[in-house]
PDB file of C-alpha atoms in Angstrom:
ATOM      1  CA  UNK A1323     -29.100  24.634 -84.536  1.00 80.00           C
ATOM      2  CA  UNK A1324     -31.627  23.238 -82.685  1.00 87.00           C
ATOM      3  CA  UNK A1325     -29.284  20.561 -80.876  1.00 91.00           C
ATOM      4  CA  UNK A1326     -27.119  23.163 -79.911  1.00 90.00           C
ATOM      5  CA  UNK A1327     -29.533  24.562 -77.790  1.00 93.00           C
ATOM      6  CA  UNK A1328     -30.795  22.172 -76.556  1.00 94.00           C
ATOM      7  CA  UNK A1329     -27.873  21.084 -75.524  1.00 93.00           C
ATOM      8  CA  UNK A1330     -27.176  24.198 -74.138  1.00 94.00           C
ATOM      9  CA  UNK A1331     -30.302  23.968 -71.925  1.00 95.00           C
ATOM     10  CA  UNK A1332     -28.642  20.518 -71.021  1.00 96.00           C
ATOM     11  CA  UNK A1333     -25.416  22.021 -70.312  1.00 96.00           C
ATOM     12  CA  UNK A1334     -27.054  24.934 -68.025  1.00 96.00           C
ATOM     13  CA  UNK A1335     -29.335  22.432 -65.955  1.00 96.00           C
ATOM     14  CA  UNK A1336     -25.998  20.603 -65.352  1.00 95.00           C
ATOM     15  CA  UNK A1337     -24.500  22.902 -63.889  1.00 95.00           C
ATOM     16  CA  UNK A1338     -26.926  23.896 -61.222  1.00 95.00           C
ATOM     17  CA  UNK A1339     -25.842  23.195 -57.664  1.00 94.00           C
ATOM     18  CA  UNK A1340     -28.535  21.174 -56.525  1.00 95.00           C
ATOM     19  CA  UNK A1341     -27.934  18.952 -59.539  1.00 95.00           C
ATOM     20  CA  UNK A1342     -24.497  19.058 -59.582  1.00 94.00           C
ATOM     21  CA  UNK A1343     -25.055  18.006 -55.593  1.00 93.00           C
ATOM     22  CA  UNK A1344     -27.361  14.983 -56.917  1.00 95.00           C
ATOM     23  CA  UNK A1345     -25.245  13.630 -59.466  1.00 94.00           C
ATOM     24  CA  UNK A1346     -21.797  13.608 -57.930  1.00 93.00           C
ATOM     25  CA  UNK A1347     -24.036  12.103 -54.511  1.00 92.00           C
ATOM     26  CA  UNK A1348     -22.897   8.444 -55.951  1.00 93.00           C
ATOM     27  CA  UNK A1349     -20.717   6.951 -57.288  1.00 93.00           C
ATOM     28  CA  UNK A1350     -22.162   5.390 -60.452  1.00 94.00           C
ATOM     29  CA  UNK A1351     -24.127   7.959 -61.462  1.00 95.00           C
ATOM     30  CA  UNK A1352     -21.616  10.622 -61.030  1.00 94.00           C
ATOM     31  CA  UNK A1353     -19.126   8.139 -63.315  1.00 94.00           C
ATOM     32  CA  UNK A1354     -21.552   6.470 -65.406  1.00 94.00           C
ATOM     33  CA  UNK A1355     -24.811   9.164 -65.525  1.00 95.00           C
ATOM     34  CA  UNK A1356     -23.327  12.899 -65.214  1.00 96.00           C
ATOM     35  CA  UNK A1357     -19.962  12.712 -67.221  1.00 96.00           C
ATOM     36  CA  UNK A1358     -22.040  10.401 -70.749  1.00 96.00           C
ATOM     37  CA  UNK A1359     -23.730  12.874 -70.203  1.00 96.00           C
ATOM     38  CA  UNK A1360     -21.017  16.186 -70.155  1.00 97.00           C
ATOM     39  CA  UNK A1361     -19.536  13.784 -73.628  1.00 97.00           C
ATOM     40  CA  UNK A1362     -23.351  14.293 -75.069  1.00 97.00           C
ATOM     41  CA  UNK A1363     -23.360  17.894 -74.503  1.00 97.00           C
ATOM     42  CA  UNK A1364     -20.457  18.213 -76.400  1.00 96.00           C
ATOM     43  CA  UNK A1365     -21.748  15.952 -79.158  1.00 96.00           C
ATOM     44  CA  UNK A1366     -25.224  18.606 -79.350  1.00 95.00           C
ATOM     45  CA  UNK A1367     -23.102  21.476 -80.208  1.00 94.00           C
ATOM     46  CA  UNK A1368     -20.837  19.726 -82.416  1.00 93.00           C
ATOM     47  CA  UNK A1369     -22.584  21.288 -85.712  1.00 91.00           C
ATOM     48  CA  UNK A1370     -22.000  24.715 -84.576  1.00 92.00           C
ATOM     49  CA  UNK A1371     -19.064  24.698 -83.735  1.00 90.00           C
ATOM     50  CA  UNK A1372     -18.027  23.005 -87.164  1.00 87.00           C
ATOM     51  CA  UNK A1373     -20.479  25.587 -88.769  1.00 89.00           C
ATOM     52  CA  UNK A1374     -18.174  28.770 -86.901  1.00 89.00           C
ATOM     53  CA  UNK A1375     -15.304  27.101 -87.016  1.00 86.00           C
ATOM     54  CA  UNK A1376     -15.014  24.859 -90.333  1.00 80.00           C
ATOM     55  CA  UNK A1377     -11.460  25.287 -90.611  1.00 84.00           C
ATOM     56  CA  UNK A1378     -10.655  23.947 -87.391  1.00 83.00           C
ATOM     57  CA  UNK A1379     -11.559  21.211 -88.637  1.00 79.00           C
ATOM     58  CA  UNK A1380     -10.715  20.476 -91.805  1.00 80.00           C
ATOM     59  CA  UNK A1381      -7.412  21.121 -91.065  1.00 85.00           C
ATOM     60  CA  UNK A1382      -6.825  18.844 -87.261  1.00 87.00           C
ATOM     61  CA  UNK A1383      -8.811  16.574 -87.370  1.00 86.00           C
ATOM     62  CA  UNK A1384      -9.261  15.461 -91.181  1.00 84.00           C
ATOM     63  CA  UNK A1385      -9.100  11.841 -91.220  1.00 90.00           C
ATOM     64  CA  UNK A1386     -10.912  11.844 -87.136  1.00 91.00           C
ATOM     65  CA  UNK A1387      -7.693  10.073 -85.736  1.00 94.00           C
ATOM     66  CA  UNK A1388      -6.023  13.271 -84.066  1.00 93.00           C
ATOM     67  CA  UNK A1389     -10.147  13.757 -82.876  1.00 94.00           C
ATOM     68  CA  UNK A1390     -10.445  10.249 -81.485  1.00 96.00           C
ATOM     69  CA  UNK A1391      -7.247   9.694 -79.812  1.00 96.00           C
ATOM     70  CA  UNK A1392      -7.895  13.261 -77.443  1.00 95.00           C
ATOM     71  CA  UNK A1393     -11.680  11.356 -77.021  1.00 97.00           C
ATOM     72  CA  UNK A1394      -9.419   8.303 -75.275  1.00 97.00           C
ATOM     73  CA  UNK A1395      -7.132  10.658 -73.401  1.00 97.00           C
ATOM     74  CA  UNK A1396      -9.759  12.630 -72.006  1.00 97.00           C
ATOM     75  CA  UNK A1397     -11.844   9.418 -70.886  1.00 96.00           C
ATOM     76  CA  UNK A1398      -8.818   7.488 -69.753  1.00 95.00           C
ATOM     77  CA  UNK A1399      -8.213  10.613 -67.476  1.00 96.00           C
ATOM     78  CA  UNK A1400     -11.695  11.503 -65.935  1.00 95.00           C
ATOM     79  CA  UNK A1401     -11.373   6.811 -64.736  1.00 92.00           C
ATOM     80  CA  UNK A1402      -8.570   7.915 -63.005  1.00 91.00           C
ATOM     81  CA  UNK A1403     -10.425   7.628 -58.925  1.00 90.00           C
ATOM     82  CA  UNK A1404      -8.670  10.242 -58.347  1.00 90.00           C
ATOM     83  CA  UNK A1405      -9.823  12.479 -60.728  1.00 93.00           C
ATOM     84  CA  UNK A1406     -13.391  11.713 -59.560  1.00 90.00           C
ATOM     85  CA  UNK A1407     -12.465  12.783 -56.086  1.00 89.00           C
ATOM     86  CA  UNK A1408     -10.596  15.893 -56.924  1.00 93.00           C
ATOM     87  CA  UNK A1409     -13.799  17.047 -58.898  1.00 92.00           C
ATOM     88  CA  UNK A1410     -15.861  17.443 -55.318  1.00 92.00           C
ATOM     89  CA  UNK A1411     -13.350  18.747 -53.608  1.00 91.00           C
ATOM     90  CA  UNK A1412     -11.545  21.200 -55.622  1.00 93.00           C
ATOM     91  CA  UNK A1413     -13.847  24.162 -57.619  1.00 93.00           C
ATOM     92  CA  UNK A1414     -11.550  24.137 -60.248  1.00 96.00           C
ATOM     93  CA  UNK A1415     -10.763  20.033 -61.111  1.00 95.00           C
ATOM     94  CA  UNK A1416     -14.836  20.679 -61.651  1.00 95.00           C
ATOM     95  CA  UNK A1417     -14.967  23.663 -63.609  1.00 95.00           C
ATOM     96  CA  UNK A1418     -12.007  21.514 -65.861  1.00 96.00           C
ATOM     97  CA  UNK A1419     -14.068  18.542 -65.531  1.00 96.00           C
ATOM     98  CA  UNK A1420     -17.477  20.745 -66.873  1.00 97.00           C
ATOM     99  CA  UNK A1421     -14.914  21.771 -69.663  1.00 96.00           C
ATOM    100  CA  UNK A1422     -12.950  18.686 -70.695  1.00 97.00           C
ATOM    101  CA  UNK A1423     -15.761  16.415 -71.125  1.00 97.00           C
ATOM    102  CA  UNK A1424     -18.799  18.097 -73.191  1.00 97.00           C
ATOM    103  CA  UNK A1425     -15.946  20.703 -75.592  1.00 96.00           C
ATOM    104  CA  UNK A1426     -11.974  17.161 -75.999  1.00 95.00           C
ATOM    105  CA  UNK A1427     -14.310  14.562 -75.511  1.00 96.00           C
ATOM    106  CA  UNK A1428     -18.326  14.535 -77.012  1.00 96.00           C
ATOM    107  CA  UNK A1429     -16.858  17.756 -79.886  1.00 95.00           C
ATOM    108  CA  UNK A1430     -13.785  15.320 -81.157  1.00 95.00           C
ATOM    109  CA  UNK A1431     -16.063  12.268 -80.970  1.00 95.00           C
ATOM    110  CA  UNK A1432     -18.283  13.364 -82.861  1.00 94.00           C
ATOM    111  CA  UNK A1433     -17.091  14.993 -85.221  1.00 93.00           C
ATOM    112  CA  UNK A1434     -13.938  11.977 -85.139  1.00 94.00           C
ATOM    113  CA  UNK A1435     -16.372   9.496 -85.461  1.00 94.00           C
ATOM    114  CA  UNK A1436     -17.983   9.085 -89.048  1.00 92.00           C
ATOM    115  CA  UNK A1437     -14.982  10.021 -90.603  1.00 92.00           C
ATOM    116  CA  UNK A1438     -12.926   6.812 -88.556  1.00 92.00           C
ATOM    117  CA  UNK A1439     -12.487   4.378 -91.350  1.00 91.00           C
ATOM    118  CA  UNK A1440     -14.297   0.584 -89.403  1.00 88.00           C
ATOM    119  CA  UNK A1441     -11.285  -0.409 -88.359  1.00 89.00           C
ATOM    120  CA  UNK A1442     -10.242   1.607 -86.152  1.00 92.00           C
ATOM    121  CA  UNK A1443     -13.613   1.953 -84.446  1.00 92.00           C
ATOM    122  CA  UNK A1444     -13.513  -2.065 -83.883  1.00 89.00           C
ATOM    123  CA  UNK A1445     -10.305  -0.490 -82.312  1.00 92.00           C
ATOM    124  CA  UNK A1446     -11.671   2.152 -80.165  1.00 94.00           C
ATOM    125  CA  UNK A1447     -14.853  -0.213 -78.790  1.00 91.00           C
ATOM    126  CA  UNK A1448     -12.254  -3.026 -78.548  1.00 92.00           C
ATOM    127  CA  UNK A1449     -10.198   0.085 -76.133  1.00 95.00           C
ATOM    128  CA  UNK A1450     -13.110   1.029 -74.190  1.00 96.00           C
ATOM    129  CA  UNK A1451     -14.256  -2.256 -73.202  1.00 95.00           C
ATOM    130  CA  UNK A1452     -10.690  -3.107 -71.902  1.00 95.00           C
ATOM    131  CA  UNK A1453     -10.447  -0.205 -69.851  1.00 96.00           C
ATOM    132  CA  UNK A1454     -13.668  -0.660 -68.672  1.00 96.00           C
ATOM    133  CA  UNK A1455     -12.776  -4.187 -67.571  1.00 96.00           C
ATOM    134  CA  UNK A1456      -9.387  -2.594 -66.111  1.00 96.00           C
ATOM    135  CA  UNK A1457     -11.331  -0.841 -64.593  1.00 95.00           C
ATOM    136  CA  UNK A1458     -14.414  -3.510 -62.998  1.00 96.00           C
ATOM    137  CA  UNK A1459     -11.446  -5.393 -61.748  1.00 96.00           C
ATOM    138  CA  UNK A1460      -9.596  -1.942 -60.438  1.00 94.00           C
ATOM    139  CA  UNK A1461     -12.126  -1.012 -58.321  1.00 94.00           C
ATOM    140  CA  UNK A1462     -13.813  -4.876 -57.950  1.00 95.00           C
ATOM    141  CA  UNK A1463     -10.657  -6.539 -56.142  1.00 94.00           C
ATOM    142  CA  UNK A1464      -9.515  -2.834 -54.367  1.00 91.00           C
ATOM    143  CA  UNK A1465      -9.054  -4.104 -50.476  1.00 89.00           C
ATOM    144  CA  UNK A1466      -9.068  -0.716 -49.900  1.00 91.00           C
ATOM    145  CA  UNK A1467     -11.111   2.178 -50.563  1.00 90.00           C
ATOM    146  CA  UNK A1468      -9.811   4.545 -53.651  1.00 90.00           C
ATOM    147  CA  UNK A1469     -12.239   7.426 -53.516  1.00 88.00           C
ATOM    148  CA  UNK A1470     -12.766   9.250 -49.902  1.00 88.00           C
ATOM    149  CA  UNK A1471     -15.671  11.088 -50.513  1.00 88.00           C
ATOM    150  CA  UNK A1472     -17.726   7.724 -52.084  1.00 90.00           C
ATOM    151  CA  UNK A1473     -18.227   4.164 -49.336  1.00 91.00           C
ATOM    152  CA  UNK A1474     -16.380   1.251 -50.895  1.00 92.00           C
ATOM    153  CA  UNK A1475     -19.519  -0.509 -51.686  1.00 93.00           C
ATOM    154  CA  UNK A1476     -20.980   2.529 -53.752  1.00 93.00           C
ATOM    155  CA  UNK A1477     -16.966   1.024 -55.582  1.00 93.00           C
ATOM    156  CA  UNK A1478     -17.366  -2.141 -55.738  1.00 95.00           C
ATOM    157  CA  UNK A1479     -21.462  -1.091 -57.387  1.00 95.00           C
ATOM    158  CA  UNK A1480     -19.458   0.822 -59.888  1.00 95.00           C
ATOM    159  CA  UNK A1481     -17.038  -1.995 -60.365  1.00 95.00           C
ATOM    160  CA  UNK A1482     -19.748  -4.127 -61.027  1.00 97.00           C
ATOM    161  CA  UNK A1483     -21.669  -2.073 -64.029  1.00 97.00           C
ATOM    162  CA  UNK A1484     -18.028  -1.096 -66.043  1.00 96.00           C
ATOM    163  CA  UNK A1485     -17.999  -4.948 -66.072  1.00 96.00           C
ATOM    164  CA  UNK A1486     -20.752  -5.160 -67.331  1.00 97.00           C
ATOM    165  CA  UNK A1487     -20.533  -2.138 -69.575  1.00 96.00           C
ATOM    166  CA  UNK A1488     -17.466  -3.847 -70.944  1.00 95.00           C
ATOM    167  CA  UNK A1489     -19.113  -6.676 -71.553  1.00 95.00           C
ATOM    168  CA  UNK A1490     -21.343  -4.953 -73.592  1.00 94.00           C
ATOM    169  CA  UNK A1491     -19.461  -3.068 -75.502  1.00 93.00           C
ATOM    170  CA  UNK A1492     -17.452  -6.413 -76.459  1.00 91.00           C
ATOM    171  CA  UNK A1493     -20.289  -8.038 -77.244  1.00 92.00           C
ATOM    172  CA  UNK A1494     -20.727  -5.446 -79.301  1.00 89.00           C
ATOM    173  CA  UNK A1495     -17.317  -5.853 -81.001  1.00 88.00           C
ATOM    174  CA  UNK A1496     -17.284  -9.155 -81.518  1.00 89.00           C
ATOM    175  CA  UNK A1497     -20.897  -8.637 -83.415  1.00 88.00           C
ATOM    176  CA  UNK A1498     -19.538  -5.901 -85.842  1.00 82.00           C
ATOM    177  CA  UNK A1499     -17.229  -8.742 -87.054  1.00 83.00           C
ATOM    178  CA  UNK A1500     -20.039 -11.011 -88.415  1.00 83.00           C
ATOM    179  CA  UNK A1501     -22.232  -7.673 -89.587  1.00 80.00           C
ATOM    180  CA  UNK A1502     -20.981  -5.489 -92.620  1.00 67.00           C
ATOM    181  CA  UNK A1503     -20.414  -1.815 -91.452  1.00 58.00           C
ATOM    182  CA  UNK A1504     -23.509   0.411 -93.276  1.00 53.00           C
ATOM    183  CA  UNK A1505     -22.333   3.405 -92.721  1.00 52.00           C
TER     184      UNK A1505
END
């Protein structure tokens, strides 16, 4: 219950107009701070939601695969440059971001992760590392501005942060091949 309260407080804070303006003013902050923080908020809500709707999670996410697939779909959706632009331009898409990332990405991620086998976890690491690598290539190599609301220099910076994070995930994946999973 305490986690849900923390999540709710952070969620309300993230919805304040000045916080939205600041967190969406820079492409790197928008993608690598605001969006992950919304996912973390959903993860904080998960114990309360599991307590309120235990049969839903047991019925629809028994082995964790449906939840992790939903997480990966929502994560991939918000990686599309057009969606970042739309989140700034359209209040409806902005609202969708504030609903989908916590409740369709954060909650399923926390609910599913402990249920996944070590092999599936490694597949998720590889998928996200490859996705980050593709996004790095897209943002760095694109000769044109992909997002109307951001400068090309911000686009390149985002690409380099995607590359760094993808490499870190790949290194972690390699490490998991040599170290046993003690969960």
